[in-house]
Coordinates of C-alpha atoms in Angstrom, one line a residue:
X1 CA 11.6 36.0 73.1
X2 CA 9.4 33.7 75.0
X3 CA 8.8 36.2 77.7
X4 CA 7.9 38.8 75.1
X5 CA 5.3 36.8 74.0
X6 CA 3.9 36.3 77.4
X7 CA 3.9 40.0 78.2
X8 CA 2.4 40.8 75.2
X9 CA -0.6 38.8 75.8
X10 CA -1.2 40.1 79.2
X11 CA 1.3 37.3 81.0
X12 CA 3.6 37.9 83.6
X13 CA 5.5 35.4 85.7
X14 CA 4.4 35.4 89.7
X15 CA 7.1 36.9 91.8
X16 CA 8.7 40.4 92.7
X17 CA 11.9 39.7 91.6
X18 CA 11.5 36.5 88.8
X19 CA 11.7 38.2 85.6
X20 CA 14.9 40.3 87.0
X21 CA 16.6 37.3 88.0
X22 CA 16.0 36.0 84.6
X23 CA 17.2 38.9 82.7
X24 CA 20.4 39.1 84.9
X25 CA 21.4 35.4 83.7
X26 CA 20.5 36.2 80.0
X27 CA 22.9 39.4 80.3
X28 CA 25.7 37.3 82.0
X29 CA 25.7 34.5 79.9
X30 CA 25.3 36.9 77.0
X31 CA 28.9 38.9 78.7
X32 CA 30.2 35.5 78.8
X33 CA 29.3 34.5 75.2
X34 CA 30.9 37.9 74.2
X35 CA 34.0 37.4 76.6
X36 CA 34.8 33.2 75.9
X37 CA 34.2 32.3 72.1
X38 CA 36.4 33.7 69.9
X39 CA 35.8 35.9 67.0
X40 CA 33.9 34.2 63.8
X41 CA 31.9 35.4 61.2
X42 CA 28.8 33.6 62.4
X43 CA 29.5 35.1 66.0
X44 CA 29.4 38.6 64.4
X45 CA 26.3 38.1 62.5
X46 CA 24.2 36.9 65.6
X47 CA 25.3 39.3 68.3
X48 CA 25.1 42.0 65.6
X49 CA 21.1 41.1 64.5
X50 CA 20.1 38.4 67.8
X51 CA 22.0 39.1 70.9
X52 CA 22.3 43.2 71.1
X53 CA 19.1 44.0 70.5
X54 CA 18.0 41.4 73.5
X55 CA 20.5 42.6 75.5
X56 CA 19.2 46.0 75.0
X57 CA 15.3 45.1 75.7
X58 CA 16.5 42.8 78.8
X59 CA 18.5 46.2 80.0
X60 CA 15.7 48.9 79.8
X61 CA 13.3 45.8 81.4
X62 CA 15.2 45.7 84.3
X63 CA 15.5 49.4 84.2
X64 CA 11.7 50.7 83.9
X65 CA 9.6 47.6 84.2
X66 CA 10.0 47.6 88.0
X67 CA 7.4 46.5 90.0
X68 CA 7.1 48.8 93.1
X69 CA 3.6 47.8 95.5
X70 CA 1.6 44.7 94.7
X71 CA -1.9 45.0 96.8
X72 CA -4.2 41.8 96.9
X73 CA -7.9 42.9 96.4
X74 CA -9.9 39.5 96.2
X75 CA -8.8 35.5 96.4
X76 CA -6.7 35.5 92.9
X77 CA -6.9 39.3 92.1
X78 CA -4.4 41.7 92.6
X79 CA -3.0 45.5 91.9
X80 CA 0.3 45.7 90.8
X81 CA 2.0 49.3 90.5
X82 CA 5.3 49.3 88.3
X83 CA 7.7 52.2 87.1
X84 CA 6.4 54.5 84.6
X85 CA 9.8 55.3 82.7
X86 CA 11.1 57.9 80.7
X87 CA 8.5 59.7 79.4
X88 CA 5.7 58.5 82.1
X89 CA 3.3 61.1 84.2
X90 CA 3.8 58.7 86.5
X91 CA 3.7 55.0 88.0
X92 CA 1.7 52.0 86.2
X93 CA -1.5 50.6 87.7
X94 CA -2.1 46.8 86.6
X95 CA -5.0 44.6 87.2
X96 CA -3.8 40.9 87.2
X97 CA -5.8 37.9 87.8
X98 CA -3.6 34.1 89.0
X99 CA -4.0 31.7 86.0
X100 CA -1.8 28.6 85.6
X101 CA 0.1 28.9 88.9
X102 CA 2.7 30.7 87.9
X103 CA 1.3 33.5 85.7
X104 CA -0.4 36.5 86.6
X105 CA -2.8 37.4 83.5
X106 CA -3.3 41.5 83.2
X107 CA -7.3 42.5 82.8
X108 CA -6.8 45.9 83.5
X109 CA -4.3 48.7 82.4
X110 CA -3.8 52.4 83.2
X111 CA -0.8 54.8 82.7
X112 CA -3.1 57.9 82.5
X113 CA -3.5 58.5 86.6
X114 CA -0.7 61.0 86.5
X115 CA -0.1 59.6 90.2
X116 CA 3.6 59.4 91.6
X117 CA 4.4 57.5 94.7
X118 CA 2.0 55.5 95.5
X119 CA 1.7 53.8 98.8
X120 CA -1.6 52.6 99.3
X121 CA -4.9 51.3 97.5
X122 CA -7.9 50.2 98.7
X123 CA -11.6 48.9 97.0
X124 CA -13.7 50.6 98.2
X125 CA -16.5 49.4 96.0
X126 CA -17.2 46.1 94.2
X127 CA -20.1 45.4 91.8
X128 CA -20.2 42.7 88.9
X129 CA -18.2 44.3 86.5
X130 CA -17.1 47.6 88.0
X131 CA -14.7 48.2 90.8
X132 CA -13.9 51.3 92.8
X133 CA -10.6 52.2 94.9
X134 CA -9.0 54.5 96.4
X135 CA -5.4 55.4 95.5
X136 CA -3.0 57.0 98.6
X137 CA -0.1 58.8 97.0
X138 CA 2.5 61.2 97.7
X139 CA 0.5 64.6 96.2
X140 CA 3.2 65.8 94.1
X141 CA 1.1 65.8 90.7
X142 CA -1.6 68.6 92.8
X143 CA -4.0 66.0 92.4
X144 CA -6.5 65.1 95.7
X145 CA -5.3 62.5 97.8
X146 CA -6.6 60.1 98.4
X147 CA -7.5 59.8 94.5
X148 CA -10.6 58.4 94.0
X149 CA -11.1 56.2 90.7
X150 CA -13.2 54.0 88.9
X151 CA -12.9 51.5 86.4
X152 CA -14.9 48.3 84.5
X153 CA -13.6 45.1 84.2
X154 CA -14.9 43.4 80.9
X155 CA -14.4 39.8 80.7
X156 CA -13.7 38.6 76.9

């Protein structure tokens, strides 16, 4: 629940693999809940309206919030590409900035590029608010390579 919290206000843990290895121990120990304590009503009530619908979310997390490339652009910026999922054009681009150590805070969203294996970006351009790159992918969405895009970057 914490970690939804996070993610829903832009927060993600530093790390390629942290937030898997955290879902993997909430699944076990959730298996091993299941498996060791025996059968009660109050055992049916929370995995019925608690535990399965977290087990679900922690599931499809590991699943199609993957983090593929992770390209540093400035001192505490970076471009993170994740997994688009199910219904995705294709892969995630994510602007984060380093806040608190250990969190990356997201400034910048797209899911529209219709890009799919990306394997490169570069900035091209920087100005105070605006920032250009260039996006090297696989080509298989007929769309020029390497993909050209810009975007602003309004501070709140």
């Amino acid at each position: 629940m914490t970690f939804f919290l996070f993610s829903y206000n832009g927060f993600r843990l530093k790390g390629q693999f942290t937030f898997n290895i955290i879902a993997i121990l909430f699944i076990s120990i959730t298996i091993f809940y299941f498996v060791i304590f025996k059968n009660t009503i109050f055992k049916v009530l929370i995995t019925t309206f608690v535990l399965t619908p977290l087990l679900v979310v922690s599931i499809f997390t590991l699943l199609f919030g993957q983090k593929l490339k992770e390209f540093d652009f400035d001192n505490n910026k970076k471009i993170i590409v994740t997994n688009g999922g199910f219904l995705s054009c294709g892969e995630i681009v994510h602007i984060t900035e380093t806040q608190f150590l250990i969190f990356d805070k997201e400034i910048y969203y797209e899911s529209s590029l219709c890009l799919q294996g990306i394997e490169k970006i570069e900035v091209e351009k920087k100005y105070n608010s605006q920032i250009e790159f260039l996006i090297y992918h696989d080509g298989k969405m007929d769309s020029e390579n390497p993909y050209k895009y810009e975007f602003d970057i309004k501070k709140e």
